[in-house]
Coordinates of C-alpha atoms and ligand atoms in Angstrom, one line a residue:
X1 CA 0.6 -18.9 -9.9
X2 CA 0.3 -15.3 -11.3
X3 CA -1.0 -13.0 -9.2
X4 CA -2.1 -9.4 -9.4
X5 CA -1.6 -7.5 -6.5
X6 CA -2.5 -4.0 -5.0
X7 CA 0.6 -1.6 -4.2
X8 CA -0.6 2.0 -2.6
X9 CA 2.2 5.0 -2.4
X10 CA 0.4 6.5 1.0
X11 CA 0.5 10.3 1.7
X12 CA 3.8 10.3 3.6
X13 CA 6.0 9.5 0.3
X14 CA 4.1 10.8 -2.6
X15 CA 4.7 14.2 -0.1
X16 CA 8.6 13.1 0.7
X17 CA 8.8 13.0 -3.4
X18 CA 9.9 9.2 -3.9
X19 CA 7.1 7.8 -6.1
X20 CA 9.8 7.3 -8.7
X21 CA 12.2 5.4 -6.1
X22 CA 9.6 3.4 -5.1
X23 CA 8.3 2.5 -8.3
X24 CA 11.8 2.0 -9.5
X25 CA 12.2 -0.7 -6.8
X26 CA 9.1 -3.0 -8.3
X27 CA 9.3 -2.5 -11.8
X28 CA 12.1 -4.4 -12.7
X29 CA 10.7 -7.4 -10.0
X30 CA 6.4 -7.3 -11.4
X31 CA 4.8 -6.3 -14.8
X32 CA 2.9 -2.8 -14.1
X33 CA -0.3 -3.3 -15.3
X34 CA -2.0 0.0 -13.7
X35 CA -1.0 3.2 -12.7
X36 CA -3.2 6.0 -11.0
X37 CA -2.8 8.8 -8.1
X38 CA -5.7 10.1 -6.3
X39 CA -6.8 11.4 -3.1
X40 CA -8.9 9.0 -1.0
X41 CA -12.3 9.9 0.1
X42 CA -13.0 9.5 4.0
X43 CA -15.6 7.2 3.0
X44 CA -13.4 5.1 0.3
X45 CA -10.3 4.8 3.3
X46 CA -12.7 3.7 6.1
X47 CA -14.1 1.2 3.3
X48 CA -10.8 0.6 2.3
X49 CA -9.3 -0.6 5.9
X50 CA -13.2 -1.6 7.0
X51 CA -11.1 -4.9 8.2
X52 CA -9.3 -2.7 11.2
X53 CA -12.0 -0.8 12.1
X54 CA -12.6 -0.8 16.1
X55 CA -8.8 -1.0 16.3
X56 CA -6.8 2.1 18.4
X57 CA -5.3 3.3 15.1
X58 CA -8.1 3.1 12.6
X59 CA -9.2 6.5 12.9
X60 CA -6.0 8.5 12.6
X61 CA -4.9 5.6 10.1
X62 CA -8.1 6.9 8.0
X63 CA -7.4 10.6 8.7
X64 CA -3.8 9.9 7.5
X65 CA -5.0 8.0 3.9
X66 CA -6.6 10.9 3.2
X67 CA -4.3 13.6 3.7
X68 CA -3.1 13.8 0.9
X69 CA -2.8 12.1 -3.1
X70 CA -2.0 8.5 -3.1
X71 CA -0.9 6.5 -5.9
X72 CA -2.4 3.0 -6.6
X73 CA -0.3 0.3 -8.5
X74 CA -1.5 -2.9 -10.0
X75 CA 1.5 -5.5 -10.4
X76 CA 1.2 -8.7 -11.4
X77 CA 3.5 -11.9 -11.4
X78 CA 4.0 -15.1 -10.2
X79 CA 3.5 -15.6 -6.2
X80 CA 2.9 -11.5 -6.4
X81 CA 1.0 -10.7 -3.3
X82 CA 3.8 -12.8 -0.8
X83 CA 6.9 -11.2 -3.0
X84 CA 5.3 -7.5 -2.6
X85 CA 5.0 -8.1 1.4
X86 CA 8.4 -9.0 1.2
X87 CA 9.9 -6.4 -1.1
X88 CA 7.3 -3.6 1.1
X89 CA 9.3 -5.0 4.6
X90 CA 7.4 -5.3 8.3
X91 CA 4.9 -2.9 9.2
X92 CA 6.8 -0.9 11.6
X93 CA 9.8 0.6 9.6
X94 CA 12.3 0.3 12.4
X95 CA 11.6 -3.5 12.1
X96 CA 11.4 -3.6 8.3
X97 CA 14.8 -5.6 6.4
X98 CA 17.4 -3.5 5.6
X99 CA 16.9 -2.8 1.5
X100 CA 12.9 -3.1 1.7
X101 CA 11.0 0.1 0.7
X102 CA 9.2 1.0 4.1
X103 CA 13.5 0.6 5.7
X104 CA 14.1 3.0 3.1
X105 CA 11.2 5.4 2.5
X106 CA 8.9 5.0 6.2
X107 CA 8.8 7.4 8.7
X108 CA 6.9 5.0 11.8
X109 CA 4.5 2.5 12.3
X110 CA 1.7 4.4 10.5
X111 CA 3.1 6.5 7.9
X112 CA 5.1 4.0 6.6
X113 CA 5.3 4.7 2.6
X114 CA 3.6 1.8 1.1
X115 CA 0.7 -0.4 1.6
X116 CA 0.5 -3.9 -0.1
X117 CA -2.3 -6.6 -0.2
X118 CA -1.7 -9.4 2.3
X119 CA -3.6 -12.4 0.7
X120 CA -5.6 -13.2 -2.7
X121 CA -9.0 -12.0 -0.9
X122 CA -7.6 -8.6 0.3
X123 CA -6.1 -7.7 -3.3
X124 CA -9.3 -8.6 -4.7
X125 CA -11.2 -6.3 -2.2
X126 CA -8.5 -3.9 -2.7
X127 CA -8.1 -3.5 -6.6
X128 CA -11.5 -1.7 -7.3
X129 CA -11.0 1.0 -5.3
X130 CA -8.1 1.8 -8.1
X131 CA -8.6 -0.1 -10.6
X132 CA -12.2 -0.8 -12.1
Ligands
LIG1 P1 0.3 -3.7 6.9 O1 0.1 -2.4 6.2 O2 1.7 -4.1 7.1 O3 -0.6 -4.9 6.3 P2 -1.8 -3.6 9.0 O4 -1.6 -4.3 10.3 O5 -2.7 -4.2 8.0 O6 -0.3 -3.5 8.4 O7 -2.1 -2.1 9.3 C1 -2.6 -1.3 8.2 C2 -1.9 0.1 8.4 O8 -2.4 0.7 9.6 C3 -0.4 0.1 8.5 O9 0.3 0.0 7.2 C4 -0.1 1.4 9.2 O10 -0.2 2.5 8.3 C5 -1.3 1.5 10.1 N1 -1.0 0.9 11.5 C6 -0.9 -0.5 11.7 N2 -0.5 -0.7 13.0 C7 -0.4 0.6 13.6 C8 -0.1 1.0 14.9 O11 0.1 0.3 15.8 N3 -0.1 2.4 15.1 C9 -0.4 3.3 14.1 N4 -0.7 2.9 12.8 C10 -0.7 1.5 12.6
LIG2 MG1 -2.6 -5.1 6.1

């Protein structure tokens, strides 16, 4: 089934300088159908990861999103939102596949580069706050 899915460049890497390695590693695997970089609102990121909220790391995860410009990416493809998680890597950098983007470009469990939709309702929630 094509998908559209919901890639975010988080503070960490568009400050590290690799938006262009990162996007270089999904163009050529999704069909870019949005591009935009903008810095988060406090209200937008607690919005945005409403779903963790009450959990040890929401706050600083919130004060992180918006420390800085992030840059949103709508991709779209067949089976999108599972290949994304896969070409993103494991949560926790150290843990992520050799080759995936968060091996390459994360720092630690919370800034780690990228964030991607995990299921067809979270890209759904996700998309608007980018993409209108
Ligand atoms: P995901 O981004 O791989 O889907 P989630 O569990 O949905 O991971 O967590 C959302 C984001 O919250 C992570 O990408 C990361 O930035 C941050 N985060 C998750 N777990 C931790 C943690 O244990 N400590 C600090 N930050 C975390
Ligand atoms: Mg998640």
């Amino acid at each position: 089934m094509v998908e559209r899915t919901l890639m975010i460049i988080k503070p960490d890497a568009t400050a590290r300088k690799v938006i262009g390695d990162i996007i270089s590693m999904v163009e050529d695997k999704f069909e870019i159908r949005g591009i935009i970089m903008k810095t988060l609102t406090v209200e937008e990121a607690r919005e945005f990861y409403a779903v963790h909220k009450g959990k040890p790391f929401y706050e600083a995860l919130v004060e992180f999103m918006t420390s800085g410009p992030v840059v949103g990416i709508l991709l779209e493809g067949e089976n999108a939102i599972k290949r994304l998680r896969e070409v993103v890597g494991a949560t926790d950098p150290k843990k992520a596949a050799p080759g995936t983007i968060r091996a390459k470009f994360g720092t630690d469990v919370q800034r780690n580069a990228v964030h991607a939709s995990d299921s067809p309702e979270s890209a759904g929630y996700e998309i608007p706050f980018f993409f209108k």
